Short mmCIF file of C-alpha atoms in Angstrom, two decimals:
data_model
loop_
_atom_site.label_atom_id
_atom_site.label_comp_id
_atom_site.label_asym_id
_atom_site.label_seq_id
_atom_site.Cartn_x
_atom_site.Cartn_y
_atom_site.Cartn_z
CA MET A 1268 17.68 1.61 -16.15
CA GLY A 1269 16.36 3.95 -13.56
CA THR A 1270 18.16 5.65 -11.02
CA HIS A 1271 17.68 3.72 -7.48
CA HIS A 1272 17.54 6.28 -4.65
CA ASP A 1273 18.21 4.99 -0.91
CA ARG A 1274 16.33 7.14 1.27
CA GLY A 1275 17.84 5.56 4.47
CA PHE A 1276 17.42 6.91 7.86
CA GLY A 1277 18.23 10.40 9.36
CA ALA A 1278 21.69 10.60 11.13
CA THR A 1279 21.53 14.44 12.42
CA ASP A 1280 22.22 14.89 15.91
CA ARG A 1281 19.80 17.71 17.30
CA GLY A 1282 21.38 18.01 20.79
CA PRO A 1283 19.64 19.29 23.68
CA ARG A 1284 16.76 21.88 22.97
CA GLY A 1285 18.47 24.43 25.24
CA GLY A 1286 21.83 25.49 27.17
CA ARG A 1287 22.66 23.63 30.41
CA SER A 1288 23.00 25.51 33.67
CA PRO A 1289 26.00 25.13 35.63
CA GLN A 1290 24.26 23.85 38.34
CA ARG A 1291 22.72 20.75 36.67
CA ALA A 1292 26.18 20.18 34.95
CA THR A 1293 27.67 17.63 37.83
CA THR A 1294 23.84 15.71 37.47
CA SER A 1295 24.36 15.50 33.74
CA HIS A 1296 27.75 13.97 33.95
CA ARG A 1297 26.74 11.70 36.69
CA ARG A 1298 23.66 10.16 34.21
CA ARG A 1299 26.01 9.85 31.18
CA PRO A 1300 26.39 6.41 31.34
CA ARG A 1301 22.61 5.45 31.64
CA LEU A 1302 22.02 7.62 28.52
CA ALA A 1303 24.67 5.83 26.72
CA ALA A 1304 23.35 2.75 27.57
CA ALA A 1305 19.86 3.80 26.56
CA ALA A 1306 21.34 5.12 23.36
CA ALA A 1307 23.08 1.87 22.38
CA VAL A 1308 19.50 -0.30 23.01
CA VAL A 1309 17.81 2.24 20.67
CA ALA A 1310 20.39 1.96 17.98
CA ALA A 1311 20.32 -1.79 18.03
CA LEU A 1312 16.64 -1.47 17.84
CA VAL A 1313 16.84 1.04 14.84
CA GLY A 1314 19.25 -1.19 13.08
CA LEU A 1315 16.92 -4.56 13.46
CA THR A 1316 13.85 -2.55 12.20
CA ALA A 1317 16.35 -1.61 9.15
CA ALA A 1318 17.13 -4.84 8.61
CA CYS A 1319 13.84 -6.20 8.69
CA THR A 1320 12.23 -3.29 6.33
CA PRO A 1321 12.62 -3.74 2.70
CA PRO A 1322 14.16 -1.26 0.64
CA PRO A 1323 11.37 0.96 -1.09
CA THR A 1324 10.30 0.29 -4.57
CA PRO A 1325 11.56 2.72 -6.96
CA ASP A 1326 8.46 4.62 -8.55
CA ALA A 1327 7.21 3.05 -12.05
CA PRO A 1328 7.93 5.44 -14.40
CA ALA A 1329 4.69 5.91 -16.78
CA ASN A 1330 7.06 5.23 -20.04
CA PRO A 1331 7.93 3.21 -21.56
CA LEU A 1332 4.60 1.11 -21.27
CA SER A 1333 6.63 -2.00 -22.26
CA LEU A 1334 8.88 -2.19 -19.27
CA GLY A 1335 9.55 -5.51 -17.39
CA THR A 1336 9.93 -6.40 -13.78
CA GLY A 1337 12.00 -3.81 -12.10
CA ASN A 1338 11.27 -1.35 -14.85
CA VAL A 1339 13.82 -2.95 -17.06
CA PRO A 1340 13.84 -2.39 -20.96
CA GLY A 1341 13.10 -5.38 -22.83
CA ASP A 1342 15.81 -7.09 -24.76
CA GLY A 1343 13.13 -7.83 -27.57
CA SER A 1344 10.87 -5.95 -29.78
CA VAL A 1345 7.14 -5.35 -28.98
CA GLY A 1346 4.74 -6.53 -31.76
CA GLY A 1347 1.53 -4.75 -30.38
CA ALA A 1348 0.14 -3.13 -27.46
CA SER A 1349 -3.34 -2.16 -25.83
CA ILE A 1350 -4.23 0.25 -23.02
CA SER A 1351 -7.17 0.78 -20.77
CA GLY A 1352 -9.65 3.36 -20.72
CA SER A 1353 -7.79 5.12 -17.52
CA GLY A 1354 -4.40 4.05 -19.01
CA ALA A 1355 -3.59 2.20 -15.80
CA VAL A 1356 -3.21 -1.19 -17.58
CA VAL A 1357 -1.29 -1.87 -20.63
CA ALA A 1358 -1.03 -5.35 -22.33
CA PHE A 1359 1.80 -6.05 -25.13
CA THR A 1360 3.61 -8.83 -26.97
CA SER A 1361 7.33 -8.99 -27.26
CA THR A 1362 10.01 -11.39 -27.78
CA ALA A 1363 11.97 -10.10 -24.79
CA SER A 1364 13.48 -12.79 -22.62
CA ASN A 1365 14.24 -10.44 -19.63
CA LEU A 1366 10.72 -9.04 -18.79
CA VAL A 1367 9.88 -11.58 -16.15
CA PRO A 1368 12.26 -14.50 -14.43
CA GLY A 1369 12.39 -17.86 -16.38
CA ASP A 1370 11.06 -16.63 -20.02
CA THR A 1371 13.41 -19.25 -21.87
CA ASN A 1372 11.01 -20.08 -24.65
CA GLY A 1373 12.66 -17.71 -27.04
CA VAL A 1374 9.38 -16.59 -28.82
CA SER A 1375 7.02 -13.96 -28.55
CA ASP A 1376 4.48 -13.88 -25.54
CA LEU A 1377 1.63 -11.85 -23.81
CA PHE A 1378 2.61 -9.60 -20.90
CA VAL A 1379 0.32 -7.30 -18.79
CA ARG A 1380 1.44 -4.47 -16.93
CA VAL A 1381 -0.16 -2.11 -14.17
CA THR A 1382 1.75 1.46 -14.74
CA SER A 1383 1.20 2.80 -11.59
CA SER A 1384 3.35 0.08 -9.52
CA GLY A 1385 4.97 -1.36 -12.52
CA ALA A 1386 3.61 -4.95 -11.58
CA LEU A 1387 4.27 -7.21 -14.29
CA ILE A 1388 3.01 -10.74 -15.60
CA ARG A 1389 3.24 -13.19 -18.60
CA ALA A 1390 -0.36 -13.78 -19.18
CA ALA A 1391 0.25 -16.45 -22.38
CA GLU A 1392 3.00 -17.67 -24.01
CA GLN A 1393 3.37 -17.91 -27.85
CA VAL A 1394 1.29 -15.00 -28.64
CA ASN A 1395 1.88 -12.73 -31.85
CA GLY A 1396 0.11 -9.63 -32.93
CA GLU A 1397 -2.02 -7.10 -31.30
CA PRO A 1398 -3.89 -7.75 -27.88
CA ARG A 1399 -6.58 -5.86 -26.28
CA VAL A 1400 -7.16 -4.59 -22.93
CA SER A 1401 -10.80 -3.73 -21.97
CA ASP A 1402 -11.95 -0.50 -21.15
CA ASP A 1403 -11.87 -1.40 -17.38
CA GLY A 1404 -8.64 -3.26 -17.63
CA ARG A 1405 -9.82 -6.51 -16.11
CA TYR A 1406 -9.78 -8.52 -19.39
CA VAL A 1407 -7.08 -8.81 -22.01
CA SER A 1408 -8.31 -10.71 -25.07
CA TYR A 1409 -5.49 -12.15 -27.91
CA ARG A 1410 -4.96 -14.46 -30.61
CA ALA A 1411 -2.52 -17.24 -29.88
CA ASN A 1412 -0.10 -18.52 -32.45
CA SER A 1413 -2.35 -21.68 -32.78
CA GLY A 1414 -5.26 -19.45 -33.98
CA GLN A 1415 -7.37 -19.59 -31.33
CA LEU A 1416 -8.99 -16.32 -29.64
CA ALA A 1417 -8.58 -16.16 -25.67
CA VAL A 1418 -9.85 -13.70 -22.83
CA PHE A 1419 -7.79 -13.70 -20.00
CA ASP A 1420 -9.36 -12.34 -16.55
CA ARG A 1421 -6.85 -10.43 -14.52
CA LEU A 1422 -9.30 -10.84 -11.37
CA THR A 1423 -9.49 -14.78 -11.37
CA SER A 1424 -6.48 -15.44 -13.70
CA THR A 1425 -8.52 -17.34 -15.71
CA THR A 1426 -8.53 -18.00 -19.60
CA ASN A 1427 -11.63 -18.69 -21.86
CA SER A 1428 -10.52 -19.60 -25.43
CA TRP A 1429 -11.98 -21.19 -28.40
CA THR A 1430 -11.42 -21.72 -32.17
CA PRO A 1431 -13.31 -19.43 -34.18
CA SER A 1432 -15.32 -20.75 -37.16
CA ALA A 1433 -14.39 -17.84 -39.40
CA VAL A 1434 -11.10 -17.66 -40.70
CA GLY A 1435 -10.49 -15.35 -43.62
CA PHE A 1436 -7.49 -12.87 -43.24
CA GLY A 1437 -7.59 -13.64 -39.55
CA PRO A 1438 -10.57 -12.88 -37.09
CA VAL A 1439 -10.36 -9.67 -35.39
CA VAL A 1440 -9.20 -10.03 -31.48
CA PRO A 1441 -12.35 -9.88 -29.46
CA ILE A 1442 -13.53 -6.82 -27.47
CA VAL A 1443 -14.84 -7.72 -24.40
CA SER A 1444 -18.24 -5.94 -23.25
CA ALA A 1445 -18.37 -3.75 -20.04
CA ASP A 1446 -20.27 -6.50 -17.96
CA GLY A 1447 -17.46 -9.15 -19.00
CA THR A 1448 -20.38 -11.37 -20.23
CA ALA A 1449 -19.52 -11.16 -24.23
CA ALA A 1450 -16.94 -11.10 -26.86
CA ILE A 1451 -17.42 -9.13 -29.82
CA TYR A 1452 -15.25 -10.35 -33.06
CA GLY A 1453 -15.16 -11.12 -36.38
CA VAL A 1454 -13.26 -10.69 -39.69
CA GLN A 1455 -12.93 -7.71 -41.48
CA SER A 1456 -13.99 -7.29 -45.45
CA SER A 1457 -11.78 -8.83 -47.75
CA PHE A 1458 -13.63 -7.34 -50.88
CA GLY A 1459 -15.08 -10.69 -51.25
CA ILE A 1460 -12.03 -12.76 -51.50
CA THR A 1461 -12.40 -14.88 -48.40
CA SER A 1462 -14.95 -15.21 -45.69
CA THR A 1463 -16.19 -12.31 -43.72
CA ALA A 1464 -17.88 -12.40 -40.07
CA CYS A 1465 -19.45 -10.49 -37.28
CA ARG A 1466 -20.29 -12.16 -34.30
CA VAL A 1467 -21.04 -11.76 -30.45
CA ARG A 1468 -19.93 -14.79 -28.21
CA THR A 1469 -21.28 -15.41 -24.44
CA LEU A 1470 -18.30 -16.45 -22.77
CA ALA A 1471 -20.02 -18.28 -20.09
CA THR A 1472 -21.71 -20.66 -22.47
CA GLY A 1473 -20.03 -20.66 -25.67
CA GLU A 1474 -22.80 -19.53 -27.70
CA GLU A 1475 -22.50 -17.24 -30.89
CA GLN A 1476 -24.91 -14.78 -32.58
CA ASN A 1477 -24.34 -13.20 -35.80
CA CYS A 1478 -24.80 -9.31 -35.53
CA PRO A 1479 -28.18 -8.19 -37.19
CA ALA A 1480 -28.51 -8.67 -40.76
CA GLY A 1481 -30.85 -9.05 -43.43
CA GLY A 1482 -32.85 -6.81 -46.18
CA PRO A 1483 -31.76 -6.76 -49.92
CA GLY A 1484 -28.31 -7.59 -50.73
CA PHE A 1485 -27.84 -9.68 -47.49
CA GLY A 1486 -25.09 -11.73 -47.67
CA GLN A 1487 -21.64 -12.55 -45.64
CA LEU A 1488 -21.18 -10.05 -42.57
CA ALA A 1489 -18.25 -8.06 -42.18
CA PHE A 1490 -16.96 -6.63 -39.12
CA GLU A 1491 -15.72 -3.10 -38.94
CA ALA A 1492 -15.56 -1.79 -35.40
CA ALA A 1493 -16.90 -1.71 -31.82
CA SER A 1494 -16.80 0.90 -29.22
CA PRO A 1495 -14.43 0.32 -26.21
CA SER A 1496 -17.68 -1.15 -23.71
CA GLY A 1497 -19.12 -3.15 -26.59
CA ARG A 1498 -22.49 -1.32 -26.51
CA PHE A 1499 -21.95 -0.19 -30.14
CA VAL A 1500 -21.14 -2.46 -33.35
CA LEU A 1501 -20.11 -1.23 -36.91
CA TYR A 1502 -20.39 -3.71 -39.93
CA TYR A 1503 -21.97 -4.20 -43.24
CA TRP A 1504 -22.85 -7.41 -45.48
CA LEU A 1505 -21.44 -8.38 -48.63
CA ASP A 1506 -23.75 -10.15 -51.21
CA GLN A 1507 -21.74 -12.57 -52.89
CA SER A 1508 -24.54 -13.50 -55.46
CA GLY A 1509 -24.90 -10.14 -57.22
CA GLY A 1510 -27.20 -7.96 -54.94
CA GLY A 1511 -24.50 -5.66 -54.14
CA THR A 1512 -23.13 -4.37 -50.87
CA SER A 1513 -25.26 -2.93 -48.05
CA ARG A 1514 -24.41 0.29 -46.24
CA ARG A 1515 -22.73 0.41 -42.71
CA THR A 1516 -24.97 -0.45 -39.91
CA LEU A 1517 -24.61 0.57 -36.49
CA TRP A 1518 -25.88 -1.89 -33.80
CA ASP A 1519 -26.89 -0.76 -30.28
CA ARG A 1520 -26.47 -3.94 -28.32
CA THR A 1521 -28.07 -1.95 -25.24
CA THR A 1522 -31.51 -0.93 -26.75
CA GLY A 1523 -31.24 -3.79 -29.80
CA THR A 1524 -31.76 -1.38 -32.26
CA THR A 1525 -29.91 -0.74 -35.69
CA THR A 1526 -29.15 2.70 -37.66
CA THR A 1527 -28.30 2.82 -41.21
CA VAL A 1528 -25.32 5.19 -42.06
CA PRO A 1529 -26.59 7.19 -45.12
CA ALA A 1530 -25.00 6.09 -48.67
CA SER A 1531 -23.47 9.71 -49.13
CA ILE A 1532 -21.06 9.01 -46.12
CA ALA A 1533 -18.29 6.89 -47.72
CA PHE A 1534 -15.07 5.85 -45.77
CA PHE A 1535 -12.31 3.38 -46.54
CA PRO A 1536 -13.19 -0.35 -45.14
CA THR A 1537 -11.76 -1.26 -41.64
CA PHE A 1538 -10.37 1.76 -40.29
CA ALA A 1539 -13.44 3.59 -38.27
CA VAL A 1540 -13.22 3.81 -34.91
CA LEU A 1541 -16.54 4.06 -32.36
CA ALA A 1542 -16.91 6.14 -29.29
CA ASP A 1543 -19.37 4.67 -26.51
CA ASP A 1544 -21.84 7.73 -27.48
CA GLY A 1545 -22.06 6.02 -30.96
CA THR A 1546 -19.97 8.71 -32.70
CA ILE A 1547 -18.17 7.11 -35.68
CA VAL A 1548 -14.80 8.71 -36.71
CA PHE A 1549 -13.45 7.53 -40.25
CA THR A 1550 -11.12 8.78 -43.18
CA GLU A 1551 -12.64 10.34 -45.90
CA VAL A 1552 -10.71 9.73 -48.82
CA LEU A 1553 -10.19 12.68 -50.95
CA ALA A 1554 -9.27 13.55 -54.86
CA THR A 1555 -5.58 13.84 -53.67
CA GLY A 1556 -5.57 10.39 -52.86
CA PHE A 1557 -4.97 10.78 -49.08
CA GLY A 1558 -7.85 11.30 -46.66
CA THR A 1559 -8.93 13.65 -44.03
CA LEU A 1560 -10.74 12.54 -40.55
CA VAL A 1561 -14.37 13.10 -39.99
CA ALA A 1562 -16.67 12.54 -37.27
CA TYR A 1563 -20.37 11.51 -37.54
CA ASP A 1564 -22.78 12.13 -34.83
CA VAL A 1565 -25.05 9.44 -35.49
CA THR A 1566 -27.63 11.06 -32.68
CA THR A 1567 -27.86 14.45 -34.58
CA GLY A 1568 -26.64 13.48 -38.15
CA THR A 1569 -23.64 16.00 -37.70
CA LEU A 1570 -20.56 15.71 -40.04
CA THR A 1571 -17.57 17.35 -38.45
CA SER A 1572 -14.30 17.32 -40.86
CA MET A 1573 -10.89 17.86 -39.24
CA PRO A 1574 -9.99 21.81 -40.11
CA GLY A 1575 -6.71 22.86 -41.32
CA PRO A 1576 -5.15 21.74 -44.34
CA VAL A 1577 -5.68 18.43 -46.25
CA PRO A 1578 -3.32 16.09 -45.15
CA ASP A 1579 -0.36 15.57 -47.42
CA GLY A 1580 -0.02 11.82 -46.52
CA ASN A 1581 -2.21 9.02 -45.34
CA THR A 1582 -4.23 9.64 -42.24
CA LEU A 1583 -6.29 6.88 -39.96
CA PRO A 1584 -7.81 7.12 -36.72
CA THR A 1585 -6.93 4.93 -33.42
CA GLY A 1586 -9.33 6.02 -30.82
CA VAL A 1587 -12.02 8.54 -29.72
CA ALA A 1588 -13.18 10.10 -26.61
CA ASP A 1589 -15.99 8.24 -25.05
CA ASP A 1590 -18.16 11.54 -25.58
CA GLY A 1591 -16.66 12.01 -28.92
CA SER A 1592 -14.91 15.11 -27.87
CA ALA A 1593 -11.33 14.39 -29.27
CA VAL A 1594 -9.91 11.73 -31.65
CA THR A 1595 -6.68 10.12 -31.77
CA PHE A 1596 -4.98 9.46 -34.76
CA VAL A 1597 -1.53 8.52 -36.92
CA SER A 1598 -0.40 10.03 -39.71
CA GLN A 1599 2.56 10.34 -42.55
CA ALA A 1600 1.10 13.95 -43.34
CA THR A 1601 3.95 16.53 -42.75
CA ASN A 1602 1.88 19.59 -42.86
CA LEU A 1603 -0.71 19.03 -39.69
CA ALA A 1604 2.05 20.22 -36.91
CA ALA A 1605 4.89 22.69 -37.19
CA GLY A 1606 8.39 21.50 -37.36
CA ASP A 1607 7.30 17.93 -38.79
CA THR A 1608 10.38 17.05 -40.87
CA ASN A 1609 10.88 13.42 -39.65
CA GLY A 1610 9.17 12.23 -43.13
CA THR A 1611 7.43 9.51 -41.30
CA VAL A 1612 4.33 8.38 -39.33
CA ASP A 1613 3.60 10.10 -36.19
CA SER A 1614 0.65 10.32 -33.37
CA PHE A 1615 -1.61 13.26 -33.34
CA ARG A 1616 -4.87 14.43 -31.51
CA TRP A 1617 -7.62 16.32 -32.69
CA GLU A 1618 -9.75 18.40 -30.40
CA VAL A 1619 -12.97 18.34 -32.21
CA GLY A 1620 -14.90 21.24 -30.16
CA SER A 1621 -12.01 23.79 -30.61
CA GLY A 1622 -10.53 22.11 -33.52
CA THR A 1623 -6.77 22.12 -32.63
CA VAL A 1624 -4.68 19.36 -34.16
CA ALA A 1625 -1.36 18.50 -32.05
CA ARG A 1626 1.48 15.98 -32.82
CA THR A 1627 1.69 13.95 -29.96
CA SER A 1628 4.39 11.45 -30.60
CA LEU A 1629 7.28 13.59 -29.27
CA ASN A 1630 9.85 12.63 -26.49
CA VAL A 1631 8.32 12.67 -23.23
CA GLN A 1632 11.22 14.50 -21.42
CA THR A 1633 12.34 17.05 -23.83
CA GLY A 1634 9.14 17.67 -26.25
CA ALA A 1635 11.66 17.26 -29.31
CA GLN A 1636 10.81 15.51 -32.30
CA LEU A 1637 11.00 11.74 -32.72
CA PRO A 1638 13.44 10.67 -35.76
CA ASN A 1639 11.59 7.68 -36.63
CA GLY A 1640 8.26 8.86 -35.61
CA ALA A 1641 5.59 6.52 -33.86
CA ASN A 1642 3.06 4.32 -35.39
CA ARG A 1643 -0.25 2.78 -33.84
CA CYS A 1644 0.32 0.11 -31.16
CA GLY A 1645 -2.73 -1.93 -32.82
CA SER A 1646 -6.44 -1.67 -33.72
CA ALA A 1647 -9.19 0.21 -31.75
CA PRO A 1648 -10.54 -0.04 -29.31
CA GLY A 1649 -7.98 0.00 -26.62
CA GLN A 1650 -5.45 2.38 -28.58
CA ALA A 1651 -6.60 5.68 -26.53
CA THR A 1652 -7.73 6.62 -23.05
CA GLY A 1653 -11.50 7.40 -22.53
CA THR A 1654 -10.80 10.85 -22.51
CA GLY A 1655 -9.01 10.90 -25.88
CA THR A 1656 -6.24 12.82 -24.49
CA SER A 1657 -3.52 10.31 -24.99
CA SER A 1658 -2.90 7.26 -27.01
CA CYS A 1659 -0.59 4.03 -27.40
CA GLY A 1660 2.38 4.25 -30.14
CA LEU A 1661 5.18 2.36 -31.07
CA THR A 1662 8.58 3.88 -31.65
CA VAL A 1663 11.85 2.63 -31.73
CA ASP A 1664 13.40 5.84 -30.50
CA PRO A 1665 14.17 6.42 -26.91
CA ALA A 1666 11.41 8.81 -25.86
CA VAL A 1667 12.61 8.62 -22.40
CA ALA A 1668 16.35 8.54 -20.99
CA ILE A 1669 15.36 4.66 -19.49
CA ASP A 1670 14.85 3.33 -22.74
CA THR A 1671 18.21 2.19 -23.86
CA ASN A 1672 17.81 -1.14 -25.99
CA GLY A 1673 17.40 0.45 -29.44
CA LEU A 1674 14.17 -1.80 -30.28
CA THR A 1675 10.77 -1.17 -30.59
CA ASP A 1676 8.84 -0.09 -27.39
CA ALA A 1677 5.21 0.78 -26.55
CA TYR A 1678 4.52 4.52 -25.32
CA ARG A 1679 1.66 6.36 -23.89
CA PHE A 1680 1.59 9.85 -25.84
CA GLY A 1681 -0.23 12.90 -25.40
#
């Protein structure tokens, strides 16, 4: 719990501005009863004003992101979280019962918090997994326990929900376009075991279209990634009739054009992230069995690999700056930052221009290593700010003093 500071009213008696002359002493003495009466009236007015004025609200701490009303740590664990492009809005699922008054259902619910004010609402009940906040913070999408997909509009407090026709291993939580008209979702690759999909749903009408496909090897579409604004979508298709698998396709929804990623650029399925300039960041699997990060500039065809030693642990991107200048990621590697001895997953940031790699999942107040590290809050987009300077991470460690619950909470690191 944070410390409450009562500001109160000043009680300092300033006294007269200058000394009184002997000639005025008698006059001052005679007027004292009137001054005393006036002072009593002023004191009464001040007391009345103080009684009518609510006490100042304690400043809302930036971390943990998953605090409840009154900045109280939850009494249940966070299952997943997402932040807006500015970091001003966070959505998370939690089993906590003390985040908002009257939460007695005993299950995981969806909460939305404005970090500057600490204002918190419960946007939906019985929601597990990873929610997504739109880039501008207005829309929150999620998958309900019933299997329905839904988009909550914070401005109108309305929810648009539907039952997806594609199932597979579970459809991807929708990415809402910048104009709020479309929801992009699908089913990621299951290597041909179950159905896959890549779709755009018009929220006003419920009409859906598949991502553009065709050509040799056309089959079921497999969703891979979308950029924060929903402009770019990355996917491929699987031919389950023996025709092979297509190369990755990048669809620019603004221009309606598609670009095929060269066959020489191979990366592990379902873990790429997209910037709003079309930059693709992915994990390139190396002979060591682990992978390093690579940024592919679609416009110039340039590949930039993360510098430094080959990571000695698994590495996955979680976000990329809107202009592709910085990448956030999580890794089990121990050789990417000095003093990394916790032997578990941590959050990192790669500045693409300078090549600097830094560990970001540290104690927010002291900069000390977190014994249990921090994992990603969910899937991109909605895992990093638009500048790429910070990202969302889940940790059981108290990264600030206010976190006293000993449970998993969501933090903004960087």
